[in-house]
Short mmCIF file of N, CA and C in Angstrom, two decimals:
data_model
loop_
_atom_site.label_atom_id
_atom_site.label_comp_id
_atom_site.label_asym_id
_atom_site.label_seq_id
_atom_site.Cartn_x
_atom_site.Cartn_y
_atom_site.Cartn_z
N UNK A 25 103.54 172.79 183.17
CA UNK A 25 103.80 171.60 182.38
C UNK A 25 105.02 171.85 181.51
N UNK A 26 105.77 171.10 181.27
CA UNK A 26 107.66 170.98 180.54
C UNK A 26 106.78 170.96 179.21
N UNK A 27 107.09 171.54 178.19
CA UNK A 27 106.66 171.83 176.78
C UNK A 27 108.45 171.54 176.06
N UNK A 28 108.25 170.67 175.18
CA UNK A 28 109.19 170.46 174.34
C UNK A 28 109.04 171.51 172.77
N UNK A 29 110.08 172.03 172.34
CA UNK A 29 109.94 172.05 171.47
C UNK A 29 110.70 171.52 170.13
N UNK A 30 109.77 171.78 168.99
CA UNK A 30 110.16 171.31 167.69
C UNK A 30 111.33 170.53 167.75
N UNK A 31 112.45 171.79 167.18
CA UNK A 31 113.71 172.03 166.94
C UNK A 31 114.39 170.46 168.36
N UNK A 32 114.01 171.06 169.40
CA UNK A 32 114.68 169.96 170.36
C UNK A 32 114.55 168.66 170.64
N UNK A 33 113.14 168.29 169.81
CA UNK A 33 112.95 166.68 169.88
C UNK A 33 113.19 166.11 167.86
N UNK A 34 113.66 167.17 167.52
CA UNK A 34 114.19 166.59 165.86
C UNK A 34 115.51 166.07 166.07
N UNK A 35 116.20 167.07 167.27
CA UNK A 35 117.79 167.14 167.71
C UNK A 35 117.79 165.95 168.33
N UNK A 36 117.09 165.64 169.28
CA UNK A 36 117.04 164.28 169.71
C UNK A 36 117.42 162.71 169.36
N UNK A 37 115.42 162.93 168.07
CA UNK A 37 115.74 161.63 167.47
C UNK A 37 116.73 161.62 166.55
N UNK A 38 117.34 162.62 166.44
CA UNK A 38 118.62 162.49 165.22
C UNK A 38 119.85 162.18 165.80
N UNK A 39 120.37 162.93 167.05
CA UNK A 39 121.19 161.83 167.97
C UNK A 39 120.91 160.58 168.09
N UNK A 40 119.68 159.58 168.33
CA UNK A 40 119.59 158.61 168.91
C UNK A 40 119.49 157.56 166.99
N UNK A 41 119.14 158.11 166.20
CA UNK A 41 119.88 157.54 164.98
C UNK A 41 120.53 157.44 164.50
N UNK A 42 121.82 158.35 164.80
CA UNK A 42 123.18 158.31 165.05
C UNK A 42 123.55 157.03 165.83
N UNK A 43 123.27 157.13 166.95
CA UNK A 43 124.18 156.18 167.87
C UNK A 43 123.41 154.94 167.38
N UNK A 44 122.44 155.13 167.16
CA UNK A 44 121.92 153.31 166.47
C UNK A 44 122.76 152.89 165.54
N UNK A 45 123.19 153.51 164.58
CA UNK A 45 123.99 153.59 162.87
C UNK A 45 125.25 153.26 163.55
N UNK A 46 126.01 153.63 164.57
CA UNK A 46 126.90 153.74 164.67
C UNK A 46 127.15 152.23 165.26
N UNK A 47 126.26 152.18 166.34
CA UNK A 47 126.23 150.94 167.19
C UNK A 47 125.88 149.61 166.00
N UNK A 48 125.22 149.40 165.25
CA UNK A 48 124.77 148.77 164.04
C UNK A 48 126.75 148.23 163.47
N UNK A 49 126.90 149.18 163.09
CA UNK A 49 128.01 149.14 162.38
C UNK A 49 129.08 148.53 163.05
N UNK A 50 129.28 148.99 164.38
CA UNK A 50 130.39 148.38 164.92
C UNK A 50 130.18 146.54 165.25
N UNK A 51 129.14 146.46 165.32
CA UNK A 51 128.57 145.28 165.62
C UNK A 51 129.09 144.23 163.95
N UNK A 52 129.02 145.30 163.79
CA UNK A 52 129.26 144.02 161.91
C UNK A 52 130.44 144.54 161.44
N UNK A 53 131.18 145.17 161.96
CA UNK A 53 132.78 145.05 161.47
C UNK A 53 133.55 144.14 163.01
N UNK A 54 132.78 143.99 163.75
CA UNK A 54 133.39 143.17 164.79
C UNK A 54 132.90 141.86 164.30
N UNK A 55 131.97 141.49 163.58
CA UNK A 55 131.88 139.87 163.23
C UNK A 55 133.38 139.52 162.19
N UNK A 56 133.45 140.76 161.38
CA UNK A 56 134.50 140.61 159.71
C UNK A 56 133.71 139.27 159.35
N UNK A 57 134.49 138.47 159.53
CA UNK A 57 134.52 137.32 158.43
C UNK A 57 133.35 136.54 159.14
N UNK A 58 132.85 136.31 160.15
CA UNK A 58 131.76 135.30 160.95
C UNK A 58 130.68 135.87 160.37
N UNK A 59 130.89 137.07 159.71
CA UNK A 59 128.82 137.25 159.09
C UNK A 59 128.81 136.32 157.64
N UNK A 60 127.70 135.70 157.84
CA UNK A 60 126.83 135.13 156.71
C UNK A 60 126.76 135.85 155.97
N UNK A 61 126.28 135.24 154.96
CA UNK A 61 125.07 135.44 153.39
C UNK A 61 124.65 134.53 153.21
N UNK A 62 123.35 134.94 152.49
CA UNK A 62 122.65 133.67 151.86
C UNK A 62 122.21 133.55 150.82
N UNK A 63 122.23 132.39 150.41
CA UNK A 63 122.19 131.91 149.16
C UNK A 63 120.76 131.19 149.17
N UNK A 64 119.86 131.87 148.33
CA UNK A 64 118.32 131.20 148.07
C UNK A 64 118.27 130.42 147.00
N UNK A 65 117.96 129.28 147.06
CA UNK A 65 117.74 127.97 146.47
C UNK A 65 116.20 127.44 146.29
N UNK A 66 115.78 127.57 145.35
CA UNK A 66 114.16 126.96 144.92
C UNK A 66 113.46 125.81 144.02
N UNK A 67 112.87 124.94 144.75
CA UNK A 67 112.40 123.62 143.99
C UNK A 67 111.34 124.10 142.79
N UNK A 68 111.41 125.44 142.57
CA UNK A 68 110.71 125.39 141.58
C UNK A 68 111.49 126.92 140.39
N UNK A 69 110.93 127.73 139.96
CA UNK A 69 111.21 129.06 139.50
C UNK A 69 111.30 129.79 140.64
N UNK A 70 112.38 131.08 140.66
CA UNK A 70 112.60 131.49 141.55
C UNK A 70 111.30 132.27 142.39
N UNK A 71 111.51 131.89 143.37
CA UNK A 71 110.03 132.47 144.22
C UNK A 71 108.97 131.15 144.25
N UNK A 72 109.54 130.37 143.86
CA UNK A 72 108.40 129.26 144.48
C UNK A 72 109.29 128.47 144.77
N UNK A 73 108.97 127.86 145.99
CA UNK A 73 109.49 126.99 147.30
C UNK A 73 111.00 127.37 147.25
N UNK A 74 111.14 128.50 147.58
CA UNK A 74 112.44 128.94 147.56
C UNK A 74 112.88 128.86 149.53
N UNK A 75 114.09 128.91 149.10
CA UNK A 75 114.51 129.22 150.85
C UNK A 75 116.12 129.67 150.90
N UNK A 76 116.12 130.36 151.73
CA UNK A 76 117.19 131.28 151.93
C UNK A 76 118.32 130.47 152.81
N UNK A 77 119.45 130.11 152.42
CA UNK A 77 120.05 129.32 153.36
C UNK A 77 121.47 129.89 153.90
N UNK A 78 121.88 130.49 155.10
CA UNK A 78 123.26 130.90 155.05
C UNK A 78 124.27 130.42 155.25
N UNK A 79 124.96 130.31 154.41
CA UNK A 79 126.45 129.88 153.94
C UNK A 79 128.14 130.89 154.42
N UNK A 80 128.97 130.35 155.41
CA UNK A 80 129.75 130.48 155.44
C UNK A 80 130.80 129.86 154.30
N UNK A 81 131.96 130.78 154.48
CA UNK A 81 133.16 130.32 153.39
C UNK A 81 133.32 128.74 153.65
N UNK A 82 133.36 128.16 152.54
CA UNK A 82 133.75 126.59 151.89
C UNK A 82 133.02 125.87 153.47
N UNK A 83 131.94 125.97 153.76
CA UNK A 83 131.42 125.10 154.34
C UNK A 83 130.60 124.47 153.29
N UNK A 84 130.64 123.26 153.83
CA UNK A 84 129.67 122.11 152.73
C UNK A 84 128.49 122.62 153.77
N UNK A 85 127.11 122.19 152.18
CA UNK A 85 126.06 122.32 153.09
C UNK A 85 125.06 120.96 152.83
N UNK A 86 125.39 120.13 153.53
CA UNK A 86 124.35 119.08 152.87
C UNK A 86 122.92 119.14 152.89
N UNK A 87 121.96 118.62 151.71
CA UNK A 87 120.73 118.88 151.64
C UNK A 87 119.93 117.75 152.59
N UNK A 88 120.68 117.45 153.76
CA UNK A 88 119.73 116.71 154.50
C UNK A 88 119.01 117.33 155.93
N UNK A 89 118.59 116.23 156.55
CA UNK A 89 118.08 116.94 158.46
C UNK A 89 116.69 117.83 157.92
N UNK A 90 116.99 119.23 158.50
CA UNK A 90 115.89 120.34 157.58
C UNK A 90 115.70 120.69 156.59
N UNK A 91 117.29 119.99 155.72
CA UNK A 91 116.72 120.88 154.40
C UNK A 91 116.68 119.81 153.71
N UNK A 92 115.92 118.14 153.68
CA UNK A 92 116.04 116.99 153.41
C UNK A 92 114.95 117.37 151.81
N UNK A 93 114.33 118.11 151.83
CA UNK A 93 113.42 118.24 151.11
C UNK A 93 113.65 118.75 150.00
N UNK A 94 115.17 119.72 149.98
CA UNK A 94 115.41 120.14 148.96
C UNK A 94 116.47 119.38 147.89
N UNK A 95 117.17 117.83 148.32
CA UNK A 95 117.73 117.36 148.16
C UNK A 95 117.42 116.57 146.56
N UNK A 96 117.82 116.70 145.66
CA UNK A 96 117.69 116.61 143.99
C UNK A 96 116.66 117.24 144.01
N UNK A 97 116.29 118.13 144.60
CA UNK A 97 114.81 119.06 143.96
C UNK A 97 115.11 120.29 143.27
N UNK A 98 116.48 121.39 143.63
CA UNK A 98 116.87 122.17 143.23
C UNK A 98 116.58 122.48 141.90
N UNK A 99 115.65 123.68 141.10
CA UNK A 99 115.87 123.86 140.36
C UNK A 99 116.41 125.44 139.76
N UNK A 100 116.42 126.07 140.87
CA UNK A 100 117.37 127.40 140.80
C UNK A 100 118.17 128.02 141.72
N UNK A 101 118.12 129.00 142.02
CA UNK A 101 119.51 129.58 142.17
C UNK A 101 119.95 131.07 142.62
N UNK A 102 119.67 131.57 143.66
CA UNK A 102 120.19 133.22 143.43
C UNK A 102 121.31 133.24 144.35
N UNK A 103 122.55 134.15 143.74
CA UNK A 103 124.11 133.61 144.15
C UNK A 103 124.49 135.08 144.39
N UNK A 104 123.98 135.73 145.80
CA UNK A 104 124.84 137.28 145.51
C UNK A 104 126.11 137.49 145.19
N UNK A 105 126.90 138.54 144.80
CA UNK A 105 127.74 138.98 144.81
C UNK A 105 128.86 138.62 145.65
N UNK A 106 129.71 138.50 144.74
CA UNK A 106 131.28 137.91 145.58
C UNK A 106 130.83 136.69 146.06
N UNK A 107 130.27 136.15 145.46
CA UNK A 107 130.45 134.80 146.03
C UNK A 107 130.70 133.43 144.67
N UNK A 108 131.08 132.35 145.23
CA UNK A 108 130.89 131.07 143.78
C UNK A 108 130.52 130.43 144.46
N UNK A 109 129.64 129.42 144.43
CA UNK A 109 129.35 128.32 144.60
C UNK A 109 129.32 127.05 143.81
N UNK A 110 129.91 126.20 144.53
CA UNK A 110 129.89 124.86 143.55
C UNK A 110 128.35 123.82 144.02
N UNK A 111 127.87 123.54 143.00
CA UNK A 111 126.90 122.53 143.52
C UNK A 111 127.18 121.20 143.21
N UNK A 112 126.68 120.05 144.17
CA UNK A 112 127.49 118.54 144.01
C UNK A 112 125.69 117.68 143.94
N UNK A 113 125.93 116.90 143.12
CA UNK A 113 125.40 115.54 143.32
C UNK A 113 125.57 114.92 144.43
N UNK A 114 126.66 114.70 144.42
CA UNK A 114 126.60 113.95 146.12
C UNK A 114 126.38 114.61 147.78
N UNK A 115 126.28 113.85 148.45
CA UNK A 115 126.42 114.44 149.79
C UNK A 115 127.67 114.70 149.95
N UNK A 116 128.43 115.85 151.47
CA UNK A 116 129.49 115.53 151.43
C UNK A 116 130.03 116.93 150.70
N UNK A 117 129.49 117.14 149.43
CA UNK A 117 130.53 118.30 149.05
C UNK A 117 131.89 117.88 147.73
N UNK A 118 131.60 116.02 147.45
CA UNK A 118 132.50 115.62 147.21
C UNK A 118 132.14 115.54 145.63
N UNK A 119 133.06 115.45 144.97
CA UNK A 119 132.69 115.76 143.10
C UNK A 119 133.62 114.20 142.57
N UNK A 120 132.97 112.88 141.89
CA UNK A 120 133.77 112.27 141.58
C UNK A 120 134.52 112.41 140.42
N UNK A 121 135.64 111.30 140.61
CA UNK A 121 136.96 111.71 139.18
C UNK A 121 136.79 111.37 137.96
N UNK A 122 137.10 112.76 137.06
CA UNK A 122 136.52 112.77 136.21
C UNK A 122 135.27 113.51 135.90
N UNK A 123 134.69 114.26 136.95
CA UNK A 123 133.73 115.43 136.70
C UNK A 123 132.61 115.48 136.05
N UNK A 124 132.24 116.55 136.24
CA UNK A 124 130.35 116.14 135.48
C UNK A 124 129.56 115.93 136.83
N UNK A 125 129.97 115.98 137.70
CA UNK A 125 128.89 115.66 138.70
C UNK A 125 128.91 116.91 139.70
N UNK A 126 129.29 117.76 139.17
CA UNK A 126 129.15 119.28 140.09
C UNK A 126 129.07 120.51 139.24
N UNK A 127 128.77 121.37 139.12
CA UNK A 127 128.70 122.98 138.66
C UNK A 127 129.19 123.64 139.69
N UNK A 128 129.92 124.84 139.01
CA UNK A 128 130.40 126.07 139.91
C UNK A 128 129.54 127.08 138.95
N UNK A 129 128.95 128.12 139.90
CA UNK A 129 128.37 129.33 139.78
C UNK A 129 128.74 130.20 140.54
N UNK A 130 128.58 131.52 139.39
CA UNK A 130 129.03 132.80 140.54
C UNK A 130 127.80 133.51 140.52
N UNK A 131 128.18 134.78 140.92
CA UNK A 131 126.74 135.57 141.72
C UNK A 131 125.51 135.61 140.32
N UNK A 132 124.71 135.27 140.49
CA UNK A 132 123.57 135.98 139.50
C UNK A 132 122.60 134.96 140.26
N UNK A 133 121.25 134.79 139.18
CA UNK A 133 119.99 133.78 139.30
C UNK A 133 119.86 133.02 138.18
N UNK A 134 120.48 131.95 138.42
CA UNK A 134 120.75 130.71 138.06
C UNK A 134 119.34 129.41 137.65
N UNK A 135 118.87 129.32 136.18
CA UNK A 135 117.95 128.05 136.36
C UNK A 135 118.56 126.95 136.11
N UNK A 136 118.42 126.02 136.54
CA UNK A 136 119.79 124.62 136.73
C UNK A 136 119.40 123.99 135.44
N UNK A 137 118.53 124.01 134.68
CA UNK A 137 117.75 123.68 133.42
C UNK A 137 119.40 123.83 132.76
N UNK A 138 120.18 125.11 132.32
CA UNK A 138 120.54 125.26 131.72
C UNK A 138 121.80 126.28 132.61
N UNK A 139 122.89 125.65 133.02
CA UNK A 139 124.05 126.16 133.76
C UNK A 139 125.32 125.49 133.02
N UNK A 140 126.34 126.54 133.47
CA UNK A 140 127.69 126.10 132.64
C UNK A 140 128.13 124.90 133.26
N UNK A 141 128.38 124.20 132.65
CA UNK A 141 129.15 123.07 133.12
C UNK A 141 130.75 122.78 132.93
N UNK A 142 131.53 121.81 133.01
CA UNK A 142 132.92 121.77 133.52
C UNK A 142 133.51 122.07 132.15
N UNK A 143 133.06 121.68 131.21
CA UNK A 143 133.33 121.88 129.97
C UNK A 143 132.75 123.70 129.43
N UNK A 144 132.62 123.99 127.81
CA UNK A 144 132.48 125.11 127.80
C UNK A 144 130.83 124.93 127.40
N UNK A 145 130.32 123.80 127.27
CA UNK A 145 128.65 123.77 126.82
C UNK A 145 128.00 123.79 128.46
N UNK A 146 126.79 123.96 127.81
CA UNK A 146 125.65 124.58 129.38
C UNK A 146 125.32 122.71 129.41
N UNK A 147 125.01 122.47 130.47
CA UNK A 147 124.31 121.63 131.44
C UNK A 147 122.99 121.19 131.82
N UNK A 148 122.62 120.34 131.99
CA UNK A 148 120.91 120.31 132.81
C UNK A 148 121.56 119.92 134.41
N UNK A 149 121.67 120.66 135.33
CA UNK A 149 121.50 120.59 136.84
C UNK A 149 120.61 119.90 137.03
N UNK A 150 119.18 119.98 136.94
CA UNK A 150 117.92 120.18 137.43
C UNK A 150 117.81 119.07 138.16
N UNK A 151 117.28 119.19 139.40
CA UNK A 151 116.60 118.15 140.63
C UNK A 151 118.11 117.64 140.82
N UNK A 152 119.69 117.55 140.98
CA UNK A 152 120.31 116.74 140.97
C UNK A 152 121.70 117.09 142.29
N UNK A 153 121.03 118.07 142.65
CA UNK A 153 122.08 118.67 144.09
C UNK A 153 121.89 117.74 145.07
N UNK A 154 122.66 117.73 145.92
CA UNK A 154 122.96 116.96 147.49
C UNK A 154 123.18 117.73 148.41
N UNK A 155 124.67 118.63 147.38
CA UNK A 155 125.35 119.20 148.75
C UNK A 155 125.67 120.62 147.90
N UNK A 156 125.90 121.39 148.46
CA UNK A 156 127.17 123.00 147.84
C UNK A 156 128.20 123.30 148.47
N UNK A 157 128.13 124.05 148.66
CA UNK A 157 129.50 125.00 149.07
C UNK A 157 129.78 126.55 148.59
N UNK A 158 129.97 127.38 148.81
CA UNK A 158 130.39 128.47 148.45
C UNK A 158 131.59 129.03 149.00
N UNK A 159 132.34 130.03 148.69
CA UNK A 159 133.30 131.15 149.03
C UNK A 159 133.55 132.23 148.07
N UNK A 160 134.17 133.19 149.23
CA UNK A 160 134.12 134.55 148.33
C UNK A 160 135.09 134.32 147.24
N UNK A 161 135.33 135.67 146.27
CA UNK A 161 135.91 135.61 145.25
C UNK A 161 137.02 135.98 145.24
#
């Protein structure tokens, strides 16, 4: 009977976690710019009815179709790193003239209760999104 030992099946799986790591990696420097992130958005405090949504650069994302439900329900926010997002009242992505009807946020966890607004005083967001958008920084 072929008896393996120790030393030769540690050598093994440690090659074959190598070439996974390696293979992993090349796979996501060949997307560059086509990989996602996502940005989790919740109708309530974070962790309740939250949902993870991924966002490419300055794509609008409107809150309709599947995500019809979250549409003025928004009441928070988690914005990783390197990223801003603007949030809109309207569908569309579109902010009317004269302002006040969108917030920009950058990375943190955001309660819409109380977000910066266009001016230098905080805001009530709450329940009043349509659409976003994000891009890196």
């Amino acid at each position: 009977m072929f008896k393996l030992s120790s030393t030769y099946l540690v050598s093994a799986l440690a090659m074959l976690c190598f070439a996974q790591t390696v293979s992993s990696a090349a796979v996501i420097k060949a997307r560059g710019t086509d990989a996602s992130v996502n940005v989790e958005v919740c109708t309530g405090s974070v962790g309740v009815g939250c949902v993870s949504i991924p966002v490419g650069s300055d794509d609008c994302n409107d809150l309709n179709g599947g995500l019809v439900f979250l549409n003025k329900e928004i009441s928070n926010a988690v914005i990783p790193g390197g990223l801003v997002c603007t949030f809109f009242e309207s569908f569309g992505c579109i902010s009317q003239q004269g302002g006040g009807d969108d917030v920009v946020l950058t990375a943190g966890t955001w309660d819409f209760f109380s977000v910066p607004g266009t001016s230098a005083a905080r805001v009530d967001f709450n329940d009043l999104t349509s659409s976003f958008s994000c891009s890196p920084l």
